Short mmCIF file of N, CA and C in Angstrom, two decimals:
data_model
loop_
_atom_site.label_atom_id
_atom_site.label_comp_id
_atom_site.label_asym_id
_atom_site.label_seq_id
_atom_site.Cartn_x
_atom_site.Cartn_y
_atom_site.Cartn_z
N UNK A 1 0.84 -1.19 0.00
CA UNK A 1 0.00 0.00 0.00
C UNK A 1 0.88 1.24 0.00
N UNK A 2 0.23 2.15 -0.88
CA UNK A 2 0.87 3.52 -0.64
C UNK A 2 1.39 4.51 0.48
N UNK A 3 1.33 4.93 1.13
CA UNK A 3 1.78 6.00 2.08
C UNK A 3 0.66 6.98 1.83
N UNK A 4 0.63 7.52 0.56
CA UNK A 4 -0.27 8.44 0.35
C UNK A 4 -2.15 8.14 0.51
N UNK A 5 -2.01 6.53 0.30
CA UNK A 5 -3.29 6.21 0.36
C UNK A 5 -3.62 6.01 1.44
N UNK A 6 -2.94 5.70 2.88
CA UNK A 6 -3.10 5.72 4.05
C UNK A 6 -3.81 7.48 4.26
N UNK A 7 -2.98 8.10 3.94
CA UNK A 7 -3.17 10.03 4.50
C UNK A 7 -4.37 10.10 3.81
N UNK A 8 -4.71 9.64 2.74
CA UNK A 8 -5.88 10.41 1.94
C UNK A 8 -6.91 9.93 2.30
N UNK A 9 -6.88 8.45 3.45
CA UNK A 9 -8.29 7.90 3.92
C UNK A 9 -7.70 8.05 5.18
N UNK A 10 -7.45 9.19 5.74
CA UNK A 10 -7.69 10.29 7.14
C UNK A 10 -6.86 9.72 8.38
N UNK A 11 -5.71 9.14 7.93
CA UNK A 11 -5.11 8.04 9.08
C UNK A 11 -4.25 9.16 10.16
N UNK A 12 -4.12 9.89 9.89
CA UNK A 12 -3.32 11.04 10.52
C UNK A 12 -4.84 11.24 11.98
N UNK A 13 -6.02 11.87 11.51
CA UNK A 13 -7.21 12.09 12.35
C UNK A 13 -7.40 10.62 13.07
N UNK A 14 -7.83 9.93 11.89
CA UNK A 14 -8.02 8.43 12.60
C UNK A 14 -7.54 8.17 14.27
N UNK A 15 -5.94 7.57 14.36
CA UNK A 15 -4.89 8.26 15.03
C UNK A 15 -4.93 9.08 15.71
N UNK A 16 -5.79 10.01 15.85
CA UNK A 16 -4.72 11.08 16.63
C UNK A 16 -3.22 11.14 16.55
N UNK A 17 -2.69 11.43 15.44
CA UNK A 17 -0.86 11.66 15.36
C UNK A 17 -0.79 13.36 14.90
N UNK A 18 0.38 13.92 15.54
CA UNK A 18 1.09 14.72 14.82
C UNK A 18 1.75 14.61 12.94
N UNK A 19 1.87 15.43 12.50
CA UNK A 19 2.75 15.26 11.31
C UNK A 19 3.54 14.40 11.53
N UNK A 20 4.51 14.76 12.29
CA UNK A 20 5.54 13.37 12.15
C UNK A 20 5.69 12.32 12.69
N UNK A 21 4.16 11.86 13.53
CA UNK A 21 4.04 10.50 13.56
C UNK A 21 3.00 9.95 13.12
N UNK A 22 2.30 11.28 12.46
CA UNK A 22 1.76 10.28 10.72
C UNK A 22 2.58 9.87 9.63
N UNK A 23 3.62 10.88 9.07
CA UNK A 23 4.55 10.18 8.78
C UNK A 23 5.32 9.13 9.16
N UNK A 24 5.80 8.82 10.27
CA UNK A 24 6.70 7.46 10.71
C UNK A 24 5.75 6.44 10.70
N UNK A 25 5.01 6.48 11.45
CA UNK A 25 3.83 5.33 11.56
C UNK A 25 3.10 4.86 9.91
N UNK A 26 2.68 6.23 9.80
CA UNK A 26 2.00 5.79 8.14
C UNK A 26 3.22 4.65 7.56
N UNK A 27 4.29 5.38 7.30
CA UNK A 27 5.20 4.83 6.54
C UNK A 27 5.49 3.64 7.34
N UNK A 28 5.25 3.25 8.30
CA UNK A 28 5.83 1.98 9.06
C UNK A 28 4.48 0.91 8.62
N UNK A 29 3.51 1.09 8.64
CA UNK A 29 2.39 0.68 8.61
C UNK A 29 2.38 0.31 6.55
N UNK A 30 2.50 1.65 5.50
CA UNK A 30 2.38 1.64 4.00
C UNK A 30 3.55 0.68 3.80
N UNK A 31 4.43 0.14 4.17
CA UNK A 31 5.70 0.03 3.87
C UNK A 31 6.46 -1.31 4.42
N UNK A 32 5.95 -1.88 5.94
CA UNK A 32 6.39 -2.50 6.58
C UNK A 32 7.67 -2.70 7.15
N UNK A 33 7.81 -1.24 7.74
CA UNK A 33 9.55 -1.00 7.87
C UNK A 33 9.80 -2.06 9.46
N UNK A 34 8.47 -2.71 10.08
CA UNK A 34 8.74 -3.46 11.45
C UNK A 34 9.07 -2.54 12.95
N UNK A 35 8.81 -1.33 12.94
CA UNK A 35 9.21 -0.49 13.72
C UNK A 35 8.25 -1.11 15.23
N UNK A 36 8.59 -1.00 16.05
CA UNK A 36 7.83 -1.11 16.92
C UNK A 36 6.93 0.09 17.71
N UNK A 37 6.29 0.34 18.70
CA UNK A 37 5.48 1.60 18.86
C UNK A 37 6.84 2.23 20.31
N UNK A 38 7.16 1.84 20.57
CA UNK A 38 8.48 2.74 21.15
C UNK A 38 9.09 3.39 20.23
N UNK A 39 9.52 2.63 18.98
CA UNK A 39 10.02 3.00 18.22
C UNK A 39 9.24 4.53 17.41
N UNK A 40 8.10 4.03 17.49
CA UNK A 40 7.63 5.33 16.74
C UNK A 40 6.95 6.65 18.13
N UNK A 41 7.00 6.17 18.43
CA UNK A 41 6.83 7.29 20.11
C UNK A 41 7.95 8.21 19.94
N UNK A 42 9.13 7.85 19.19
CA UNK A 42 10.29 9.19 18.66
C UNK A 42 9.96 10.09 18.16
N UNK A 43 9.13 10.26 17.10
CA UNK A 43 8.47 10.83 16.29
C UNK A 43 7.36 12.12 17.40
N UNK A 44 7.00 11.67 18.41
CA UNK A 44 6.20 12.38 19.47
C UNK A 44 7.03 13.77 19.21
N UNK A 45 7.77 14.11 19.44
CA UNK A 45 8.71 15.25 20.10
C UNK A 45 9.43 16.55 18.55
N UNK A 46 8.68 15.62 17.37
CA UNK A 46 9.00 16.25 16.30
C UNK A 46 8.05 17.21 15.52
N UNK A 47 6.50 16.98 16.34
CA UNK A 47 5.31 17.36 16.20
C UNK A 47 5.42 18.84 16.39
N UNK A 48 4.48 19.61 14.93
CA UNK A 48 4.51 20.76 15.57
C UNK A 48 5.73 21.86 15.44
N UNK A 49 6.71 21.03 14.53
CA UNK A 49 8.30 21.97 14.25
C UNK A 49 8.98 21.98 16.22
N UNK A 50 8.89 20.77 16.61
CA UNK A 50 9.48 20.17 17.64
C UNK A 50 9.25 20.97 18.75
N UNK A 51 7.53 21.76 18.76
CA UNK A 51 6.99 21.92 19.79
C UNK A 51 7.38 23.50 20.00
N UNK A 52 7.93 24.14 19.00
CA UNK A 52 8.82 25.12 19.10
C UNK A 52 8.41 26.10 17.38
N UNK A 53 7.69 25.43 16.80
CA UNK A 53 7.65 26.02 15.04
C UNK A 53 8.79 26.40 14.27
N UNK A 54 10.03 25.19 14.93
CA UNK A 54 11.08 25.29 13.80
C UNK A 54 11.21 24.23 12.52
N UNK A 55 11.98 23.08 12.84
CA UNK A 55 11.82 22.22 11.49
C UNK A 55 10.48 21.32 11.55
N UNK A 56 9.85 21.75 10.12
CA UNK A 56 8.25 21.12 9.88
C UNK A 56 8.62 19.59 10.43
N UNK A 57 7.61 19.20 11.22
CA UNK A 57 7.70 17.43 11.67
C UNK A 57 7.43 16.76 10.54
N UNK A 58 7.00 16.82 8.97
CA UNK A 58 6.82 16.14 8.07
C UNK A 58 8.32 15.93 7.64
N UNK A 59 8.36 17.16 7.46
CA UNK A 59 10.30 17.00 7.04
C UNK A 59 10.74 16.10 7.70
N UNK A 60 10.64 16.52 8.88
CA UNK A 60 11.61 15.62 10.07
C UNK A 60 11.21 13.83 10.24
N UNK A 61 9.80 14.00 10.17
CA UNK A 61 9.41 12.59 9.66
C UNK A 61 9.63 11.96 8.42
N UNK A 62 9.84 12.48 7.84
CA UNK A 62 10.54 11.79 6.42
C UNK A 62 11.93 11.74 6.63
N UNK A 63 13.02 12.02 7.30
CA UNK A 63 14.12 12.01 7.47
C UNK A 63 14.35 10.74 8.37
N UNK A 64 13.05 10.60 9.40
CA UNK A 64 13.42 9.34 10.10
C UNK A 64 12.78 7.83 9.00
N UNK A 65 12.03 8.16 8.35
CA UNK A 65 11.49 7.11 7.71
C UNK A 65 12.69 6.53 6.88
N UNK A 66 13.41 7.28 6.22
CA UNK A 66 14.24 6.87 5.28
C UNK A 66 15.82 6.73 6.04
N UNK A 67 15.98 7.16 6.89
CA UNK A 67 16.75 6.66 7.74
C UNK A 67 16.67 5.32 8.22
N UNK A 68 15.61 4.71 8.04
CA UNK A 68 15.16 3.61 9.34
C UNK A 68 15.00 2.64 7.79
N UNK A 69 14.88 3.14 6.72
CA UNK A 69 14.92 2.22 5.45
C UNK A 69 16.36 2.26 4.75
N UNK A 70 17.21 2.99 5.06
CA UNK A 70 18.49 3.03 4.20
C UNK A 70 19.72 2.80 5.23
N UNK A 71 19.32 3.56 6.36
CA UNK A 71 20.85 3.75 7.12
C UNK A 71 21.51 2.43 7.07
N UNK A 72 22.85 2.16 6.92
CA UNK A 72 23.67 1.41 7.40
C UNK A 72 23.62 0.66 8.93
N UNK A 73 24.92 1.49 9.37
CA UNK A 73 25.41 1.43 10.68
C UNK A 73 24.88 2.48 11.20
N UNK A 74 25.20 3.53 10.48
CA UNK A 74 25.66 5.23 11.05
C UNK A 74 24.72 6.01 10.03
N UNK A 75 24.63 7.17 10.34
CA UNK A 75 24.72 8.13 9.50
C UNK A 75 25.79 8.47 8.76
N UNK A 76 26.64 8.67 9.06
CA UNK A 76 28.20 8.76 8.15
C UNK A 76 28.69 8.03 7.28
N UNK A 77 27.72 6.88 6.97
CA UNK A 77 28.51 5.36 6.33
C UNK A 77 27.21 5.35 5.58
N UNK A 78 26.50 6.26 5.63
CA UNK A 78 25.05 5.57 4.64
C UNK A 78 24.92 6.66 3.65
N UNK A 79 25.87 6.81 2.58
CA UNK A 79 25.34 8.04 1.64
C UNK A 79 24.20 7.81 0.77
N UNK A 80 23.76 6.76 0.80
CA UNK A 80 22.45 6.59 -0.51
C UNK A 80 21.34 7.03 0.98
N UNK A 81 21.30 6.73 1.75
CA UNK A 81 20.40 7.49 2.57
C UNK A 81 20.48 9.08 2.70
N UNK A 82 21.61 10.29 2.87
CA UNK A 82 21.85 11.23 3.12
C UNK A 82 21.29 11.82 1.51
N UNK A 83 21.53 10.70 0.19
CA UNK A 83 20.88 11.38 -0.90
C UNK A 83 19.59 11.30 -0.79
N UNK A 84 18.80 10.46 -0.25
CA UNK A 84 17.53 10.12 -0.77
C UNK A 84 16.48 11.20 0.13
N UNK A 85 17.22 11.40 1.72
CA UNK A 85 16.50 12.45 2.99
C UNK A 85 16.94 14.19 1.78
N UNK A 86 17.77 14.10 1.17
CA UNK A 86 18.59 15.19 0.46
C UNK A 86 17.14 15.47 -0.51
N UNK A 87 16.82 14.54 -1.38
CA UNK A 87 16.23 14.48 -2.64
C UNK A 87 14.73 15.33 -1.43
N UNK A 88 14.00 14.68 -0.58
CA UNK A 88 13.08 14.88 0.11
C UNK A 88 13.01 15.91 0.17
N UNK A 89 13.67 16.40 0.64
CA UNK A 89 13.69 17.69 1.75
C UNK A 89 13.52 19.26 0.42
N UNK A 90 14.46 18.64 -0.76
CA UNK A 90 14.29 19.72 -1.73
C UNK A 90 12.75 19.51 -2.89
N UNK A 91 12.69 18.71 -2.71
CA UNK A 91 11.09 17.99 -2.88
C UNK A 91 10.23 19.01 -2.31
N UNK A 92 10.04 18.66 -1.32
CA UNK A 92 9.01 19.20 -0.36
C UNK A 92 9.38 20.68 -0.46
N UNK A 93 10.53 21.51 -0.10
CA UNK A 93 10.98 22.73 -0.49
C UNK A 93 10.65 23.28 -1.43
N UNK A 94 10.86 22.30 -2.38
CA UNK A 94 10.40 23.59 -3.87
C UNK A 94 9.08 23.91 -3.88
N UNK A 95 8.23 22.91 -3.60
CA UNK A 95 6.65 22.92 -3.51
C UNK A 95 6.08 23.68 -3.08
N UNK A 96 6.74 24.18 -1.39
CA UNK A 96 6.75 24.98 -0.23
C UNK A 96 7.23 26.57 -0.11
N UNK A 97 8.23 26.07 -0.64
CA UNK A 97 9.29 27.43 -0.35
C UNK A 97 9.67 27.40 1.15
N UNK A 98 9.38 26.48 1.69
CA UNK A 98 10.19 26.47 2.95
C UNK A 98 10.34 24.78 3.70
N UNK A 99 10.96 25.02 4.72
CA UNK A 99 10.42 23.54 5.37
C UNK A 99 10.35 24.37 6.93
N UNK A 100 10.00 25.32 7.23
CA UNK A 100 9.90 26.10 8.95
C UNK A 100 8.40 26.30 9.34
N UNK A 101 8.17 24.97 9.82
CA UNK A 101 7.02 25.09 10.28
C UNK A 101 6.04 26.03 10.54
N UNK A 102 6.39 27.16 11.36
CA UNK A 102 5.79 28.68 11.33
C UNK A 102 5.33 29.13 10.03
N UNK A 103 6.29 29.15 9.30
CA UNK A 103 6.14 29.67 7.80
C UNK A 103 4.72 28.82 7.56
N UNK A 104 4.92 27.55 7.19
CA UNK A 104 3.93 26.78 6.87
C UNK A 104 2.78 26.37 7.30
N UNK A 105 2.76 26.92 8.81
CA UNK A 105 1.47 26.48 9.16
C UNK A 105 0.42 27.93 8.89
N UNK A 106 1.29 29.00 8.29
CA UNK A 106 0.72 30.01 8.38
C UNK A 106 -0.33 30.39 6.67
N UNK A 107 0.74 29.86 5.68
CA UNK A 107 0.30 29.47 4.83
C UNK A 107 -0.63 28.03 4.14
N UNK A 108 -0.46 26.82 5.23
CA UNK A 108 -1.48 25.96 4.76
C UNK A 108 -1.54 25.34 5.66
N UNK A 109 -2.18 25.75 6.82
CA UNK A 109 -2.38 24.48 8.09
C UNK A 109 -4.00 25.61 8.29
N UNK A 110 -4.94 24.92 8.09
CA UNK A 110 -6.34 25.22 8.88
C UNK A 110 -7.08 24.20 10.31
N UNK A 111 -8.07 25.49 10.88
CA UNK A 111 -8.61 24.20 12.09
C UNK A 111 -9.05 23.13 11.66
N UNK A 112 -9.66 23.31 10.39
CA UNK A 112 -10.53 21.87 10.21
C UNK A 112 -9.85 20.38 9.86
N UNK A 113 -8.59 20.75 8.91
CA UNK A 113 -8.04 19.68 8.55
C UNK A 113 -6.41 20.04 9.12
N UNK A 114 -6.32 21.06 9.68
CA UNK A 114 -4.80 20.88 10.06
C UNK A 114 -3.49 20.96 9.15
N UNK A 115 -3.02 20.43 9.11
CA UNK A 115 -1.68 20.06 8.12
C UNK A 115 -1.54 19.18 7.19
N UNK A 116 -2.92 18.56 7.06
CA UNK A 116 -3.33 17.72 6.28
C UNK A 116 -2.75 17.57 4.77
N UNK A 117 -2.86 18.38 4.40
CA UNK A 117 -2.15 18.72 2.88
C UNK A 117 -0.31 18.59 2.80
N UNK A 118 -0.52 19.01 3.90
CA UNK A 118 1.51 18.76 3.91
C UNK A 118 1.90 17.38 4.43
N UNK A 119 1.25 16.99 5.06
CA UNK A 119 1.20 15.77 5.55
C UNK A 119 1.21 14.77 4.57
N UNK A 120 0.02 14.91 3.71
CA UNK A 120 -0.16 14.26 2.15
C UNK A 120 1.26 14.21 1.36
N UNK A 121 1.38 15.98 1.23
CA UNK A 121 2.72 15.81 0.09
C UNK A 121 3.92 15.33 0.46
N UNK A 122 4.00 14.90 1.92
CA UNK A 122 5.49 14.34 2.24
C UNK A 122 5.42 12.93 2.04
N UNK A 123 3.71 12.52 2.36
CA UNK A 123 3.65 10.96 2.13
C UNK A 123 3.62 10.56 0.43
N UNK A 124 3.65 11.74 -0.71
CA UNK A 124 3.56 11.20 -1.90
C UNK A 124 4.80 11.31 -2.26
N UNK A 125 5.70 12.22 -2.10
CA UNK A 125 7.27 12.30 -1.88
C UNK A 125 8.23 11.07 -1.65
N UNK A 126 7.43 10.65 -0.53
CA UNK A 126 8.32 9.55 -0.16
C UNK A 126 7.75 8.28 -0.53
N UNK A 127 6.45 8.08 -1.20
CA UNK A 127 6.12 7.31 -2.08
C UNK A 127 6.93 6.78 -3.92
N UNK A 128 7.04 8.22 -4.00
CA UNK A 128 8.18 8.25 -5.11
C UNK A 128 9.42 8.03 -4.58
N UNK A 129 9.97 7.76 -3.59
CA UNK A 129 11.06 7.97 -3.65
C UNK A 129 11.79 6.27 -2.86
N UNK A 130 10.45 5.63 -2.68
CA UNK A 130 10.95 4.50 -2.58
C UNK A 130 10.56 3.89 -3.52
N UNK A 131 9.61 3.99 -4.32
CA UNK A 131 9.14 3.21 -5.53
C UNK A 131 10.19 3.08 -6.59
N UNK A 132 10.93 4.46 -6.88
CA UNK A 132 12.14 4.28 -7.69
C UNK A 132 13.06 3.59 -7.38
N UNK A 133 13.21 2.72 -6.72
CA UNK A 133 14.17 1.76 -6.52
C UNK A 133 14.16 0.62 -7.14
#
């Protein structure tokens, strides 16, 4: 299953998750990365531009997803991962013009659906970006 088709039948609300543990979870769940729910309880603290409205938690949740699908050992030893979080991040950027949460929630986060839409485009992002493999 897609990633994106999880977000677009409301799994983020469903849930109760933040951005970026609709992202980790979605993607753990679209994907079967085996994560366990400790494991995705990381993702808690990224919600929200890390509770603070700095880096968007979608970003940041896509950085752990593909981390947790590419890394090596390390971060330092895994460059096809550092390209693929790389490819993301300017993905989502160009679309955006930003990845700073503030910025973005100001321009497309409403009460009714939230972040919903950004939420979407990080899960179709990273839909492409494992499918090309």
């Amino acid at each position: 299953m897609k990633l994106q088709n999880l977000i677009e039948q409301g799994y983020q609300t469903r849930n109760d998750l933040n951005c970026a543990e609709a992202i980790l979870k979605g993607a753990n769940d679209a994907y079967d990365l085996g994560l366990n729910e400790q494991t995705i309880r990381l993702a808690a603290g990224f919600g929200g531009g890390m509770g603070v409205e700095k880096a968007c938690g979608v970003v940041t949740g896509m950085a752990m997803v593909l981390s947790s699908m590419y890394a090596k050992e390390r971060g330092h030893t895994s460059p096809e991962m550092k390209e693929k979080i790389k490819r993301a991040i300017e993905k989502f950027e160009s679309q955006y013009q930003s990845t700073d949460c503030r910025c973005l929630k100001a321009k497309h986060r409403d009460e009714k659906t939230g972040c919903h839409g950004l939420i979407l485009a990080g899960g179709k992002i990273l839909d492409e970006i494992v499918e090309a493999e």
